[in-house]
Amino acid sequence: MRTYAPADVASVLATILDEPSLARGVLHHAVEAAREAVTAPFPAWLDPRIVAALEGRGIDALYTHQAEALAAVRAGRDVCVVTPTASGKSLCYELPVLQALADDPSARALWLFPTKALGQDQVVAFRELATAAGLPVSASTYDGDTPAPIRSTIRAAGQVVVTNPDMLHAAILPHHTKWFQLFEQLQVIVVDELHTYRGLFGSHVANVLRRLLRLCAHYGSHPVIVTCSATIANPGELATLLSGRAPLVVDRSGAPAGERHLLFVDPPVVDAASGARGSSLTLAQRWALPFLRAGRQTIVFGRSRTAVELILTGLRETLREHAGPRSRVRGYRGGYLPTERRAIEEGLRDGEVLGVVSTNALELGVDIGRLDAAILAGYPGSIAATRQQVGRAGRRLGTSVAVIVASAAPVDQYIVHHPEFVLDQPPEEARIDPDNLHVLLAHLKAAAFELPFGPGEVFGPGPADDLLAFLAEDGHVHQGDDLRWYWSSENFPASAISLRTAAEENVVIIDTTPDRPRVIGELDLFSAQTLVHEDAIYLHEAAQFHVDHLDWDERKAYVRRVDVDHYTQADRAVTLKPLDVFAAAAAPGGSRRHGEVMVASRATLFKKLKLVTNENLGWGPIHLPEIELQTTAYWLTAEAAAPGWRRAELDVALAGAGRALQTVASVLLMVDPRDLGLVAQVRSPHDGAPTVYLYEAVPGGVGLAERLWQRHAELVDGAADLVASCGCDGGCPSCTGPRPAGGEVELDARALVLRLLAGLGARRSGSATAQPHR
Amino acid sequence: VSDVATLERRLARFRATRAAASPAEPGGPPSAAARGAELAERLAAALGGEVIGGADGLVVRVEPPSIAVPLVRERLARLPGQPGPEARLVCLDTETTGLGTAAGTLAFLIGLGWWEDDRFRRVQLVCPDHGEERALLAAVERAIPTDAWLVTYNGRGFDWPLLVTRFRLHRRAAPPHAGMLDLLPGVRRLFRHRLGDARLATVERELLGVRRHGDVGGWEIPGRYLDFIRGGPAGPLAAVLRHNAEDVASLARLLAHLDAGYADPERRALAPAGDLVALARAYTRDRRHADALGCLDDADAAWRPASLGSASWPYGAPAPAPATVSRDRIRAERARTLRRLGRTDEALATWEALAADGGNAAPRAWVEAAKVREHALRDPAGALRAAEAAARAAQRTRLRWGGDPDFEDALAGRLRRLRRRTAATISPATAG
C-alpha cells in the first residue's frame, strides 16, 4: 500500500479492507447513512442586516435546530442545544445576541467558555459576523490576558463580554458594582461546552452561576440562558442543575452529514497463553497511514500524552522512510504552547496540516473544520468523548471514516465486543453535585461577600439561613439588625476557592539544549511524578528529551534533547487508609460501605522499554515525595465470601474482581475510568477483612462513591458478567487484569474471580451483560 | 482545606444544637429596630457622639473639637493642580473592614472635614450595624455639597471607588461633586526625593512635624469594628475614631503646609532645593513655565551641598527619581525652562556656563548648546564648534567616570551631520 496518489476516502477504506492483516481485526463495521439538511426559513423578525450577512456567507436558511433555538430565545425561554460537532451550534446564540444588539445597543451578553482559547476563537468569529451585518458591536474577551487599560472600557461599554468561569468567579462577580452596566442590561447568558462542566469543576460552576443570577436579580435583569452541549445522556438535566432552571432541549440536528463508516478494531492476540495483544498504538498508525498517503485529512486520538508522542513518532518515521508528507503531520496536546496550538488549528482548517495526533484536547469545540478520518487509539473512556472524537470525521458531503482501535484494557475490550454500547446506548450522564457541602459553603461565603442575604433567601437547595448561621459561628458572616446576613470578615472569599481544585500547581519543563534554555511545556504535579522524574525520557513534538534534573521544590524539570531507542514508563504505588465511614450495610458475603479515605500515591520505579517492541531494557528508582489525596471511596468487604481460601488465591481473586468491578463501574456508571482508582487488600488494616476499594480521583470526591454504594448489587452482577463472557481462559488483561508475575502455581484467575463474585451474591443475567441499568 | 466529612459532622452538630435551643426562645428574635437602636446607643455613648436617624436607619455622629488650620485660598490656588479659590473643599477619609474595593468591604466610618473661616471642623459618621448603611450613605450624601472638591489621600484609588461600590450596592449613584483633589500623587511628586515612603504617617512626621501617640495600627481597625458588631465592646472603637480624626486633620494640615510653604513665594525660597525642582516640574506639566523658572531660581539660590539627603525612592526598582538634586541638574532644568519660555539667548548662556564648568554634565550641556545654536539661532558653524567641544568634554569625562556609548554614538552622528552641513554652506562661499 505504498501509494501516495490522492484517493477518495471510500477507495482508501476499500483498499484497507482488502488487506487481510488489517481486515481481520475488524469486529464490527457500521455505516451511518448520509443525512439531508433540514432547514427552516429565517424568522421574519430577524434584522435584514443580519439576514444579508448570512446570505453573504451562502447561508440562505437556518437548520431546524437553529430556528428552534432562535424562536425559544426570542420568547424568553432558556435553551439547551445538543447537536453533533460542527452542526452550526454557535449561530444558535450568535444570532439571538446580534438581534438583541440590533434592537437595542444598550443590551449586554455574557458568554462563558471553559478555556480562554475557546473564548478567543468565538470572539473573532462573532466580530466577523457583526461586521458583515454592518452592526457596530463591541465584543471582547475578558480574561487573565486582558490588559488593564482595556478592562475598564470593557466593564463600561463591552456589549458582549466573553470570559471563563474562573474569571467570572474571581474577578467579575466580587466586583459587580464596577460592572453594573453589564448586570443591569444582561439579556443573554451563553454557556458553551456545557458537557465539560462535570464533576467537581461543574459543581463549582453551578454555584458561580447561582451567584451570577442572584446579582442579575439584584440589578433587575432577567437574562435568558443558552447552553450548548456535545451529546451526553442528560444535557437538559445538567443544564438544569448548572443553571437552576429547566431549559428547552433542542437536540434534533437539521445539519446535513455525509456517509460515515464506523469500525471497531481489535489488535490480534499475540500470545494466547498470557492473552497479550498487539499494541493499539501500532495498529492505529497502520490505519492512519493509508489515509495520510492518499492526502486525506486525518486525526488520530491517543489516550495519553505519551501515546500521542509515540504515535506521532511512528507515523513520521514511516512517512520519512517512504517519502510521505511527514512534516504535515503534527502533534497536539496539553503542554504545547498556545501559539503552537493556534498554528496547528489554523493549518487543519486551511488544509496545510494533513494529519494531527492529539489527546482529548481536540475533543472540545476547538474549530479545526471537518476531517476525513478519525482513528481512536483506545476507547476514550466515555461514550460522549467517543462521539465527540468520532465526530471530528465527517464532511457535509462525501464519505468519512472513524475507527475505534481497542487496547488490551478491559473497558476497551468490552466496548469493541459490544459495539451496540457506543452505537445504540445513550451516552453518559454528566454528574455534578452543586450542593456538595464543601462547595456550597465556599460559594455561599462568596455570595454573601457580593450581596447580603435576606432572611429566607434561597441559595441552591433551599433557604440559606441555616448555613449562614453556621458560617456566622466562625465569624464569616453576621446577621445585621435588619436580620439580613452580611459578610463580616476582612478576607476575600473568592480567592480561597479554585474552581479546578485538582492539579493547580504545575511543573515547568525547561529544555537546556539550546544556549538559551527555553520552556517547552508544563505538567501537573501528579503527571510530573511519572513523566519527568529524573532519567525519564520525555517526549514532546516527537522529540525525545532526557530529564537531567527534577527540582521538585521549585517545580522545574531540566531536560535535554537526546536520540535514544527507548522510552520510559513509571509505576505508582498507592496506599489507602479509611478515615471515616459515612454509611455501611450488610451485603451477601460481607458488607458494602462508603466513606472518606486518605490515598497516598508515590512514583516508585521506572522501566526502560524499547520503542516498537516494548522489550524491557532495565529499570531505575524514582525518589519523589508522596502525594496525598483525601477523597471519598466505595468499598466492599468479603469476609464471608471466601471461607478457607489460601492467601494467594484470595490475592488473585480480589485483584481480579477489583479490576472487573472498576471496569463495570466506569462503563456502566458512566464515568471516565481515570476518575476511579482501585486498591485491593487481602486484610484491610481497618477491620481485617478482604476488601476492594474504588476511590474517587478528585479531592473530596463528587459523589461517585455514594452512587456506587447504592448500586453495589448491579456492580457485582456486572463484574461477574464481564469475566464470565470474556473469551480468555484463566483470566487476561481484558477482564481480570494482567496476571501477577512469578506467581507460585498457575492459578486460574478467571475461575477464582467468578467464585469470589458468586460468594458476593452475583447473579448472572446471561446475554444482558452490557445493559446499563438506569 | 477543611474536608467534607468533618464539615458535615460539624454542621450536623450545629443543627442539633440550634434545634435544641430554638424552642426555648419565647418570642423569636428581638425586634430588628430595637437591636439597631441598642447598638447605636451603645456606640454613641462610647464615642461621645449622638444618634441621628431617619427613615433610612440610624447613624452615630461624632464631632471632635474644631482646630485652627489657617489657609489662604487665593494663595493655595496658585499651586499646580489646585482648584480655584472659590471652590468648596471637603476633606474625606474612610475606615473600612478590609482592603480593596470589591463588594464585601464596608466603609463603616466616614470622616469629613471642612473650613469655617480659619477653623477646621470635622464630623465623623459611624455605621452602627450593616443594616444601617443606607442611613450612613444618606448622611454622607447630605454632607457633600455638589460644588465641593473632595480632598483625600489616595481617595482616587481607594476611598472614593469604595464609596461608589457601597452606593451602587444600594442601587444609588454616588453623590455628585465638583472634583477630587487627591493629595497622594502630589506628595509623591514633590517629596519622594526625601521621604522614605509616601504613607500619611510619614508625611505627618517628616513634613508636618506631627507625632501620634498611642495611635491604633491600621491592621487592627477592621477587627475592632467587626468585634463590635458581633456584640463586642464599643470602647476599642474610640481609638479608631481618634485615628480617623487625625487622618482628616492631616489632610487639612498638609494643604496648609503646601499653602504656606510652597504657594507663598517668600516662604518657598526656604524650601529644600529638591522640593523646588519637583515643584518646577509640576508647573511645567501645567505649562506654567514662568512659575517653573521662579522655582528653579529659588532652588539654585537655596542649593547647598549639605541640604542634599540621600533619601531614595522606596517603591522598588527602578527608582523613578534621582536620590539627590545636583546643582548642575537645577541649572540644566533652568536652561530648558528658559528655552520653553522662548528666552533663547539666556538658555544658551546657561548651557554654556554649565558646560564651561567642565563637570560631568559638560558633554551633554555642550550638545544642548549645539542644538540651540543649530535649530533656534540657525548657526551651524557655532553648533559644530559646540559639538566638537562636547566631544572633547566627553573624552575627558570618559577618562574620569567612564563613557556612555549611546550618547557618544549620537554625538558622532551629530558631528557628521553638522560637518556635512557646514561644508555644504561654506564651500560655495569659499569657492566664490
mmCIF file of C-alpha atoms in Angstrom, chain B residues 73-234:
data_model
loop_
_atom_site.group_PDB
_atom_site.id
_atom_site.type_symbol
_atom_site.label_atom_id
_atom_site.label_comp_id
_atom_site.label_asym_id
_atom_site.label_seq_id
_atom_site.Cartn_x
_atom_site.Cartn_y
_atom_site.Cartn_z
ATOM 1 C CA ARG B 73 -7.230 80.075 49.416
ATOM 2 C CA GLU B 74 -6.165 82.605 46.794
ATOM 3 C CA ARG B 75 -2.573 81.750 47.503
ATOM 4 C CA LEU B 76 -3.129 77.979 47.617
ATOM 5 C CA ALA B 77 -4.939 78.149 44.312
ATOM 6 C CA ARG B 78 -1.723 79.294 42.653
ATOM 7 C CA LEU B 79 -0.131 75.887 43.164
ATOM 8 C CA PRO B 80 -0.361 73.491 40.257
ATOM 9 C CA GLY B 81 -3.285 71.045 40.269
ATOM 10 C CA GLN B 82 -5.327 73.056 42.787
ATOM 11 C CA PRO B 83 -8.975 74.025 42.311
ATOM 12 C CA GLY B 84 -9.913 77.687 42.127
ATOM 13 C CA PRO B 85 -10.049 79.766 45.327
ATOM 14 C CA GLU B 86 -13.829 79.814 45.339
ATOM 15 C CA ALA B 87 -14.188 76.015 45.287
ATOM 16 C CA ARG B 88 -15.551 74.459 48.445
ATOM 17 C CA LEU B 89 -13.111 71.930 49.943
ATOM 18 C CA VAL B 90 -14.350 68.877 51.847
ATOM 19 C CA CYS B 91 -11.751 66.507 53.285
ATOM 20 C CA LEU B 92 -12.722 62.860 53.335
ATOM 21 C CA ASP B 93 -11.195 59.742 54.814
ATOM 22 C CA THR B 94 -12.809 56.357 55.432
ATOM 23 C CA GLU B 95 -12.159 53.420 57.727
ATOM 24 C CA THR B 96 -13.128 50.057 56.297
ATOM 25 C CA THR B 97 -13.464 46.377 57.052
ATOM 26 C CA GLY B 98 -10.781 45.440 54.549
ATOM 27 C CA LEU B 99 -8.545 46.440 51.726
ATOM 28 C CA GLY B 100 -9.728 46.501 48.166
ATOM 29 C CA THR B 101 -12.860 47.941 46.682
ATOM 30 C CA ALA B 102 -14.820 44.764 45.967
ATOM 31 C CA ALA B 103 -18.416 44.432 47.105
ATOM 32 C CA GLY B 104 -17.808 42.825 50.502
ATOM 33 C CA THR B 105 -15.796 45.616 52.077
ATOM 34 C CA LEU B 106 -17.765 48.025 54.254
ATOM 35 C CA ALA B 107 -16.750 51.645 54.836
ATOM 36 C CA PHE B 108 -18.061 51.828 58.397
ATOM 37 C CA LEU B 109 -16.632 55.220 59.309
ATOM 38 C CA ILE B 110 -16.615 58.272 57.079
ATOM 39 C CA GLY B 111 -14.591 61.183 58.381
ATOM 40 C CA LEU B 112 -15.329 64.569 56.818
ATOM 41 C CA GLY B 113 -13.787 67.978 57.395
ATOM 42 C CA TRP B 114 -14.236 71.485 56.074
ATOM 43 C CA TRP B 115 -13.238 75.035 56.853
ATOM 44 C CA GLU B 116 -15.450 77.554 58.538
ATOM 45 C CA ASP B 117 -13.219 80.627 58.347
ATOM 46 C CA ASP B 118 -9.900 79.606 59.922
ATOM 47 C CA ARG B 119 -11.446 76.820 61.947
ATOM 48 C CA PHE B 120 -11.356 73.318 60.550
ATOM 49 C CA ARG B 121 -14.467 71.404 61.538
ATOM 50 C CA ARG B 122 -14.673 67.632 61.475
ATOM 51 C CA VAL B 123 -17.657 65.338 61.537
ATOM 52 C CA GLN B 124 -17.420 61.560 61.732
ATOM 53 C CA LEU B 125 -20.273 59.321 60.682
ATOM 54 C CA VAL B 126 -20.276 55.786 62.038
ATOM 55 C CA CYS B 127 -22.425 52.898 60.910
ATOM 56 C CA PRO B 128 -23.732 51.081 63.997
ATOM 57 C CA ASP B 129 -24.531 47.921 62.051
ATOM 58 C CA HIS B 130 -24.610 46.620 58.484
ATOM 59 C CA GLY B 131 -28.330 47.186 58.279
ATOM 60 C CA GLU B 132 -27.927 50.917 58.914
ATOM 61 C CA GLU B 133 -25.660 51.537 55.943
ATOM 62 C CA ARG B 134 -28.330 53.193 53.883
ATOM 63 C CA ALA B 135 -28.633 55.883 56.567
ATOM 64 C CA LEU B 136 -24.867 56.295 56.631
ATOM 65 C CA LEU B 137 -24.736 56.809 52.888
ATOM 66 C CA ALA B 138 -27.630 59.263 53.013
ATOM 67 C CA ALA B 139 -25.797 61.253 55.686
ATOM 68 C CA VAL B 140 -22.632 61.240 53.566
ATOM 69 C CA GLU B 141 -24.588 62.472 50.604
ATOM 70 C CA ARG B 142 -26.044 65.329 52.656
ATOM 71 C CA ALA B 143 -22.559 66.270 53.858
ATOM 72 C CA ILE B 144 -21.045 66.587 50.381
ATOM 73 C CA PRO B 145 -22.285 69.690 48.554
ATOM 74 C CA THR B 146 -22.481 69.210 44.813
ATOM 75 C CA ASP B 147 -19.996 72.044 44.257
ATOM 76 C CA ALA B 148 -17.423 70.548 46.658
ATOM 77 C CA TRP B 149 -13.951 69.330 45.816
ATOM 78 C CA LEU B 150 -13.124 66.232 47.807
ATOM 79 C CA VAL B 151 -9.704 66.344 49.416
ATOM 80 C CA THR B 152 -8.330 62.835 50.059
ATOM 81 C CA TYR B 153 -5.177 60.846 50.441
ATOM 82 C CA ASN B 154 -5.324 58.058 47.847
ATOM 83 C CA GLY B 155 -9.051 58.692 47.540
ATOM 84 C CA ARG B 156 -8.931 58.271 43.799
ATOM 85 C CA GLY B 157 -7.663 54.732 44.158
ATOM 86 C CA PHE B 158 -9.451 53.634 47.326
ATOM 87 C CA ASP B 159 -11.884 55.704 49.401
ATOM 88 C CA TRP B 160 -13.986 57.027 46.572
ATOM 89 C CA PRO B 161 -14.230 53.828 44.465
ATOM 90 C CA LEU B 162 -15.221 52.025 47.639
ATOM 91 C CA LEU B 163 -17.963 54.549 48.362
ATOM 92 C CA VAL B 164 -19.142 54.266 44.768
ATOM 93 C CA THR B 165 -19.361 50.500 45.319
ATOM 94 C CA ARG B 166 -21.375 50.995 48.512
ATOM 95 C CA PHE B 167 -23.812 53.376 46.819
ATOM 96 C CA ARG B 168 -24.218 51.050 43.833
ATOM 97 C CA LEU B 169 -24.925 48.143 46.148
ATOM 98 C CA HIS B 170 -27.903 50.161 47.306
ATOM 99 C CA ARG B 171 -28.734 50.842 43.660
ATOM 100 C CA ARG B 172 -27.911 54.518 44.022
ATOM 101 C CA ALA B 173 -25.473 56.808 42.272
ATOM 102 C CA ALA B 174 -22.594 58.169 44.297
ATOM 103 C CA PRO B 175 -23.035 61.805 45.377
ATOM 104 C CA PRO B 176 -22.131 64.289 42.657
ATOM 105 C CA HIS B 177 -19.308 66.681 43.444
ATOM 106 C CA ALA B 178 -17.168 69.165 41.549
ATOM 107 C CA GLY B 179 -13.796 67.469 41.650
ATOM 108 C CA MET B 180 -11.287 65.338 43.504
ATOM 109 C CA LEU B 181 -8.072 66.622 44.955
ATOM 110 C CA ASP B 182 -6.105 63.505 45.817
ATOM 111 C CA LEU B 183 -3.029 64.673 47.704
ATOM 112 C CA LEU B 184 -1.093 61.413 47.361
ATOM 113 C CA PRO B 185 0.233 61.883 43.792
ATOM 114 C CA GLY B 186 1.300 65.448 44.576
ATOM 115 C CA VAL B 187 3.133 64.350 47.706
ATOM 116 C CA ARG B 188 4.885 61.659 45.728
ATOM 117 C CA ARG B 189 5.969 64.152 43.094
ATOM 118 C CA LEU B 190 7.156 66.855 45.447
ATOM 119 C CA PHE B 191 8.682 64.926 48.292
ATOM 120 C CA ARG B 192 9.662 61.496 47.128
ATOM 121 C CA HIS B 193 13.264 62.597 46.852
ATOM 122 C CA ARG B 194 13.470 62.933 50.615
ATOM 123 C CA LEU B 195 10.688 60.814 52.142
ATOM 124 C CA GLY B 196 11.206 57.162 52.951
ATOM 125 C CA ASP B 197 7.708 56.405 51.705
ATOM 126 C CA ALA B 198 4.512 58.283 50.964
ATOM 127 C CA ARG B 199 2.352 56.982 53.811
ATOM 128 C CA LEU B 200 0.312 59.628 55.564
ATOM 129 C CA ALA B 201 2.084 58.861 58.847
ATOM 130 C CA THR B 202 5.443 59.558 57.205
ATOM 131 C CA VAL B 203 4.138 62.792 55.746
ATOM 132 C CA GLU B 204 2.934 63.870 59.179
ATOM 133 C CA ARG B 205 6.256 63.101 60.805
ATOM 134 C CA GLU B 206 8.584 64.439 58.130
ATOM 135 C CA LEU B 207 6.625 67.368 56.740
ATOM 136 C CA LEU B 208 4.110 68.422 59.337
ATOM 137 C CA GLY B 209 6.108 67.715 62.466
ATOM 138 C CA VAL B 210 3.193 65.764 63.944
ATOM 139 C CA ARG B 211 3.765 62.684 66.034
ATOM 140 C CA ARG B 212 0.861 60.472 67.010
ATOM 141 C CA HIS B 213 0.833 58.841 70.412
ATOM 142 C CA GLY B 214 -0.994 55.618 71.099
ATOM 143 C CA ASP B 215 -2.365 55.505 67.572
ATOM 144 C CA VAL B 216 -4.201 52.352 66.569
ATOM 145 C CA GLY B 217 -2.438 50.329 63.851
ATOM 146 C CA GLY B 218 -4.275 50.205 60.543
ATOM 147 C CA TRP B 219 -4.371 46.419 60.629
ATOM 148 C CA GLU B 220 -6.268 46.435 63.932
ATOM 149 C CA ILE B 221 -9.107 48.605 62.701
ATOM 150 C CA PRO B 222 -11.306 46.072 60.841
ATOM 151 C CA GLY B 223 -11.111 43.637 63.754
ATOM 152 C CA ARG B 224 -12.214 46.219 66.322
ATOM 153 C CA TYR B 225 -15.270 47.134 64.294
ATOM 154 C CA LEU B 226 -16.200 43.562 63.391
ATOM 155 C CA ASP B 227 -15.896 42.606 67.065
ATOM 156 C CA PHE B 228 -18.271 45.382 67.982
ATOM 157 C CA ILE B 229 -20.998 44.469 65.512
ATOM 158 C CA ARG B 230 -20.784 40.862 66.654
ATOM 159 C CA GLY B 231 -21.686 42.039 70.138
ATOM 160 C CA GLY B 232 -18.266 43.064 71.424
ATOM 161 C CA PRO B 233 -17.443 46.256 73.302
ATOM 162 C CA ALA B 234 -17.657 49.675 71.609
#
